[in-house]
PDB file of C-alpha atoms in Angstrom:
ATOM      1  CA  MET A  95      27.366 -52.582 -62.312  1.00 49.00           C
ATOM      2  CA  LYS A  96      30.882 -53.071 -60.262  1.00 53.00           C
ATOM      3  CA  PRO A  97      33.007 -50.224 -61.112  1.00 49.00           C
ATOM      4  CA  LYS A  98      36.700 -51.228 -62.437  1.00 55.00           C
ATOM      5  CA  SER A  99      38.154 -48.264 -60.496  1.00 54.00           C
ATOM      6  CA  SER A 100      37.627 -45.815 -57.881  1.00 54.00           C
ATOM      7  CA  LYS A 101      37.161 -42.864 -60.351  1.00 54.00           C
ATOM      8  CA  GLN A 102      34.618 -45.049 -62.192  1.00 53.00           C
ATOM      9  CA  GLY A 103      33.124 -45.719 -58.743  1.00 53.00           C
ATOM     10  CA  ARG A 104      32.855 -42.016 -57.847  1.00 54.00           C
ATOM     11  CA  ALA A 105      31.076 -41.339 -61.300  1.00 52.00           C
ATOM     12  CA  VAL A 106      28.495 -44.039 -60.635  1.00 50.00           C
ATOM     13  CA  THR A 107      27.971 -42.624 -57.291  1.00 52.00           C
ATOM     14  CA  ALA A 108      27.767 -39.026 -58.644  1.00 51.00           C
ATOM     15  CA  LEU A 109      25.466 -40.222 -61.420  1.00 51.00           C
ATOM     16  CA  MET A 110      23.009 -41.677 -59.105  1.00 54.00           C
ATOM     17  CA  VAL A 111      22.820 -38.715 -56.544  1.00 49.00           C
ATOM     18  CA  SER A 112      21.781 -36.862 -59.802  1.00 51.00           C
ATOM     19  CA  ALA A 113      19.648 -39.195 -60.698  1.00 49.00           C
ATOM     20  CA  VAL A 114      17.990 -39.129 -57.145  1.00 48.00           C
ATOM     21  CA  LEU A 115      17.713 -35.414 -57.078  1.00 47.00           C
ATOM     22  CA  ALA A 116      16.181 -34.852 -60.787  1.00 48.00           C
ATOM     23  CA  LEU A 117      13.589 -37.602 -59.873  1.00 45.00           C
ATOM     24  CA  SER A 118      12.823 -36.543 -56.220  1.00 47.00           C
ATOM     25  CA  GLY A 119      12.744 -32.462 -57.291  1.00 46.00           C
ATOM     26  CA  CYS A 120      14.693 -31.642 -54.405  1.00 46.00           C
ATOM     27  CA  ALA A 121      16.768 -29.542 -56.889  1.00 43.00           C
ATOM     28  CA  THR A 122      14.026 -27.673 -57.403  1.00 43.00           C
ATOM     29  CA  GLY A 123      13.027 -26.147 -54.349  1.00 43.00           C
ATOM     30  CA  PRO A 124      11.736 -26.734 -50.632  1.00 40.00           C
ATOM     31  CA  SER A 125      10.392 -29.862 -50.057  1.00 40.00           C
ATOM     32  CA  GLU A 126       6.966 -28.537 -49.018  1.00 40.00           C
ATOM     33  CA  PRO A 127       3.932 -29.721 -50.572  1.00 42.00           C
ATOM     34  CA  THR A 128       2.821 -26.264 -51.591  1.00 54.00           C
ATOM     35  CA  GLY A 129       6.239 -25.009 -52.861  1.00 75.00           C
ATOM     36  CA  LEU A 130       5.901 -21.811 -50.624  1.00 84.00           C
ATOM     37  CA  LEU A 131       8.567 -20.609 -48.265  1.00 88.00           C
ATOM     38  CA  PRO A 132       7.780 -19.409 -44.970  1.00 93.00           C
ATOM     39  CA  GLN A 133       8.161 -15.541 -46.124  1.00 93.00           C
ATOM     40  CA  ASP A 134       5.536 -16.187 -49.083  1.00 94.00           C
ATOM     41  CA  ALA A 135       3.064 -18.239 -47.160  1.00 94.00           C
ATOM     42  CA  TYR A 136       3.001 -15.684 -43.994  1.00 96.00           C
ATOM     43  CA  VAL A 137       2.339 -13.182 -46.731  1.00 95.00           C
ATOM     44  CA  ARG A 138      -0.479 -15.270 -48.469  1.00 96.00           C
ATOM     45  CA  GLY A 139      -1.835 -16.456 -45.072  1.00 95.00           C
ATOM     46  CA  MET A 140      -2.439 -12.623 -43.891  1.00 96.00           C
ATOM     47  CA  ILE A 141      -4.282 -12.056 -46.896  1.00 95.00           C
ATOM     48  CA  ALA A 142      -6.433 -14.968 -46.690  1.00 95.00           C
ATOM     49  CA  LEU A 143      -7.131 -14.096 -42.776  1.00 95.00           C
ATOM     50  CA  SER A 144      -7.889 -10.226 -43.695  1.00 95.00           C
ATOM     51  CA  LYS A 145     -10.562 -11.716 -46.380  1.00 96.00           C
ATOM     52  CA  GLY A 146     -11.990 -14.028 -43.736  1.00 95.00           C
ATOM     53  CA  ASP A 147     -10.463 -17.417 -44.787  1.00 96.00           C
ATOM     54  CA  ALA A 148      -9.534 -18.484 -41.734  1.00 96.00           C
ATOM     55  CA  ALA A 149      -9.021 -21.950 -43.041  1.00 95.00           C
ATOM     56  CA  THR A 150      -6.780 -21.475 -45.790  1.00 95.00           C
ATOM     57  CA  ALA A 151      -4.785 -18.842 -43.671  1.00 96.00           C
ATOM     58  CA  ALA A 152      -4.118 -21.494 -40.638  1.00 96.00           C
ATOM     59  CA  GLN A 153      -2.945 -23.780 -43.264  1.00 95.00           C
ATOM     60  CA  LEU A 154      -0.257 -21.102 -44.792  1.00 96.00           C
ATOM     61  CA  LEU A 155       0.561 -19.948 -41.345  1.00 96.00           C
ATOM     62  CA  LYS A 156       1.695 -23.345 -40.539  1.00 96.00           C
ATOM     63  CA  ILE A 157       3.925 -23.484 -43.236  1.00 94.00           C
ATOM     64  CA  ALA A 158       5.512 -20.126 -42.528  1.00 95.00           C
ATOM     65  CA  SER A 159       6.073 -20.883 -38.870  1.00 96.00           C
ATOM     66  CA  THR A 160       8.016 -24.093 -40.038  1.00 93.00           C
ATOM     67  CA  PRO A 161      11.701 -23.589 -40.845  1.00 92.00           C
ATOM     68  CA  VAL A 162      12.920 -24.869 -44.010  1.00 89.00           C
ATOM     69  CA  SER A 163      16.227 -26.669 -44.018  1.00 89.00           C
ATOM     70  CA  GLY A 164      18.598 -26.026 -47.410  1.00 89.00           C
ATOM     71  CA  THR A 165      20.171 -29.869 -46.806  1.00 90.00           C
ATOM     72  CA  THR A 166      18.653 -32.762 -48.154  1.00 89.00           C
ATOM     73  CA  MET A 167      19.508 -36.587 -47.079  1.00 90.00           C
ATOM     74  CA  ILE A 168      20.303 -38.427 -50.244  1.00 91.00           C
ATOM     75  CA  TYR A 169      20.792 -42.371 -49.686  1.00 92.00           C
ATOM     76  CA  VAL A 170      22.935 -43.774 -52.179  1.00 90.00           C
ATOM     77  CA  PRO A 171      23.625 -47.465 -52.475  1.00 91.00           C
ATOM     78  CA  SER A 172      26.744 -49.020 -52.532  1.00 89.00           C
ATOM     79  CA  PRO A 173      27.696 -49.954 -56.763  1.00 89.00           C
ATOM     80  CA  THR A 174      29.274 -53.071 -55.350  1.00 89.00           C
ATOM     81  CA  GLY A 175      26.184 -54.198 -53.421  1.00 85.00           C
ATOM     82  CA  GLY A 176      27.577 -53.779 -49.622  1.00 88.00           C
ATOM     83  CA  TYR A 177      26.262 -50.937 -47.374  1.00 91.00           C
ATOM     84  CA  GLY A 178      25.241 -47.550 -49.072  1.00 91.00           C
ATOM     85  CA  THR A 179      25.841 -44.032 -47.532  1.00 92.00           C
ATOM     86  CA  VAL A 180      23.798 -41.167 -47.039  1.00 92.00           C
ATOM     87  CA  ASN A 181      25.110 -37.901 -47.864  1.00 91.00           C
ATOM     88  CA  ARG A 182      23.961 -34.245 -47.331  1.00 91.00           C
ATOM     89  CA  VAL A 183      23.379 -32.513 -50.106  1.00 90.00           C
ATOM     90  CA  ARG A 184      22.842 -28.682 -49.977  1.00 89.00           C
ATOM     91  CA  THR A 185      19.814 -27.565 -52.112  1.00 85.00           C
ATOM     92  CA  GLY A 186      19.266 -24.013 -51.483  1.00 85.00           C
ATOM     93  CA  PRO A 187      19.533 -21.990 -48.275  1.00 86.00           C
ATOM     94  CA  ASP A 188      18.163 -22.585 -44.863  1.00 90.00           C
ATOM     95  CA  VAL A 189      14.764 -20.529 -44.293  1.00 91.00           C
ATOM     96  CA  PRO A 190      14.042 -19.501 -40.902  1.00 93.00           C
ATOM     97  CA  ALA A 191      10.338 -19.816 -39.897  1.00 94.00           C
ATOM     98  CA  ILE A 192       8.473 -16.510 -39.397  1.00 96.00           C
ATOM     99  CA  PRO A 193       7.536 -15.831 -35.401  1.00 96.00           C
ATOM    100  CA  GLU A 194       4.919 -13.822 -36.238  1.00 97.00           C
ATOM    101  CA  ALA A 195       2.967 -16.360 -38.323  1.00 97.00           C
ATOM    102  CA  ASP A 196       3.045 -18.323 -34.511  1.00 97.00           C
ATOM    103  CA  LEU A 197       1.167 -15.536 -33.030  1.00 97.00           C
ATOM    104  CA  GLU A 198      -1.469 -15.791 -35.766  1.00 97.00           C
ATOM    105  CA  LEU A 199      -1.934 -19.531 -35.320  1.00 97.00           C
ATOM    106  CA  ALA A 200      -2.429 -19.063 -31.539  1.00 97.00           C
ATOM    107  CA  ARG A 201      -5.046 -16.556 -32.167  1.00 97.00           C
ATOM    108  CA  LEU A 202      -6.857 -18.985 -34.626  1.00 97.00           C
ATOM    109  CA  TYR A 203      -6.390 -21.810 -32.102  1.00 98.00           C
ATOM    110  CA  LEU A 204      -7.464 -19.757 -28.961  1.00 97.00           C
ATOM    111  CA  GLU A 205     -10.878 -18.694 -31.253  1.00 97.00           C
ATOM    112  CA  GLY A 206     -11.373 -21.870 -33.225  1.00 96.00           C
ATOM    113  CA  ARG A 207     -11.246 -19.801 -36.609  1.00 96.00           C
ATOM    114  CA  GLY A 208     -10.302 -22.087 -39.283  1.00 95.00           C
ATOM    115  CA  VAL A 209      -8.866 -24.824 -37.230  1.00 97.00           C
ATOM    116  CA  PRO A 210     -10.546 -26.793 -34.344  1.00 97.00           C
ATOM    117  CA  ARG A 211     -10.430 -24.513 -31.260  1.00 96.00           C
ATOM    118  CA  ASP A 212      -7.249 -26.075 -28.978  1.00 96.00           C
ATOM    119  CA  LEU A 213      -5.891 -24.241 -26.090  1.00 97.00           C
ATOM    120  CA  LYS A 214      -2.977 -26.532 -25.648  1.00 97.00           C
ATOM    121  CA  LYS A 215      -1.797 -25.774 -29.630  1.00 97.00           C
ATOM    122  CA  ALA A 216      -2.713 -22.053 -29.224  1.00 97.00           C
ATOM    123  CA  ARG A 217      -0.193 -22.278 -25.954  1.00 97.00           C
ATOM    124  CA  HIS A 218       2.509 -24.067 -27.982  1.00 97.00           C
ATOM    125  CA  HIS A 219       2.164 -21.350 -30.910  1.00 97.00           C
ATOM    126  CA  ALA A 220       2.053 -18.171 -28.261  1.00 97.00           C
ATOM    127  CA  GLU A 221       4.856 -19.652 -26.480  1.00 97.00           C
ATOM    128  CA  LYS A 222       7.120 -20.042 -29.258  1.00 96.00           C
ATOM    129  CA  ALA A 223       6.138 -16.291 -30.515  1.00 97.00           C
ATOM    130  CA  ARG A 224       7.002 -14.916 -27.022  1.00 97.00           C
ATOM    131  CA  ASN A 225      10.695 -16.817 -26.774  1.00 96.00           C
ATOM    132  CA  SER A 226      10.902 -15.456 -30.311  1.00 95.00           C
ATOM    133  CA  GLY A 227      10.398 -11.665 -29.119  1.00 96.00           C
ATOM    134  CA  VAL A 228       6.907 -10.965 -30.799  1.00 96.00           C
ATOM    135  CA  PRO A 229       5.168  -8.083 -29.134  1.00 96.00           C
ATOM    136  CA  GLY A 230       2.059  -9.384 -28.008  1.00 96.00           C
ATOM    137  CA  ALA A 231       3.012 -12.834 -27.560  1.00 97.00           C
ATOM    138  CA  GLY A 232       2.819 -12.629 -23.676  1.00 96.00           C
ATOM    139  CA  ALA A 233      -0.831 -10.784 -23.386  1.00 97.00           C
ATOM    140  CA  LEU A 234      -2.010 -13.536 -25.989  1.00 97.00           C
ATOM    141  CA  LEU A 235      -1.047 -16.338 -23.075  1.00 97.00           C
ATOM    142  CA  LEU A 236      -2.527 -14.712 -20.681  1.00 97.00           C
ATOM    143  CA  ASP A 237      -5.701 -14.442 -22.583  1.00 97.00           C
ATOM    144  CA  ILE A 238      -5.345 -18.451 -23.243  1.00 97.00           C
ATOM    145  CA  ASP A 239      -4.622 -18.899 -19.356  1.00 96.00           C
ATOM    146  CA  ALA A 240      -8.097 -17.120 -18.900  1.00 96.00           C
ATOM    147  CA  ALA A 241      -9.899 -19.048 -21.623  1.00 96.00           C
ATOM    148  CA  ALA A 242      -8.305 -22.067 -20.030  1.00 95.00           C
ATOM    149  CA  ARG A 243      -9.490 -21.561 -16.424  1.00 94.00           C
ATOM    150  CA  LYS A 244     -13.075 -20.332 -18.057  1.00 92.00           C
ATOM    151  CA  ASP A 245     -13.454 -23.889 -19.747  1.00 89.00           C
ATOM    152  CA  GLY A 246     -12.379 -25.611 -16.591  1.00 81.00           C
ATOM    153  CA  ALA A 247     -14.784 -24.077 -14.289  1.00 56.00           C
ATOM    154  CA  GLY A 248     -17.609 -24.078 -16.966  1.00 42.00           C
TER     155      GLY A 248
END
């Protein structure tokens, strides 16, 4: 469909953006498969951990340690058949990650609870927590170093 005027062109573009937003579901919330925001995932992860379900806790804490962008990039094809454009559409507020989730994830990776033991991932999450000022992250990094030395020696 070729627009007859620039006003009609803008209307076609607005209609296409609306359709893409509605079909993709991005106008209804965050794009995580669970639909949880970091705060909710952190609380649920800590509850799962307290009940001994480390695997579920690890999945939820991974969501909690990841910030959510309130901006979605939408491709809009050209109504005239030329190059399309990519528009930034605000679909909600930016939601920061929960730094304490990184500390808990580091512990899970160090102990191999709910996830395979992985000292590299444990160090990554412990460093993120320490850089965010989470108490106890520095001590956990020392524990990770000690475990790495022990694994290397044994």
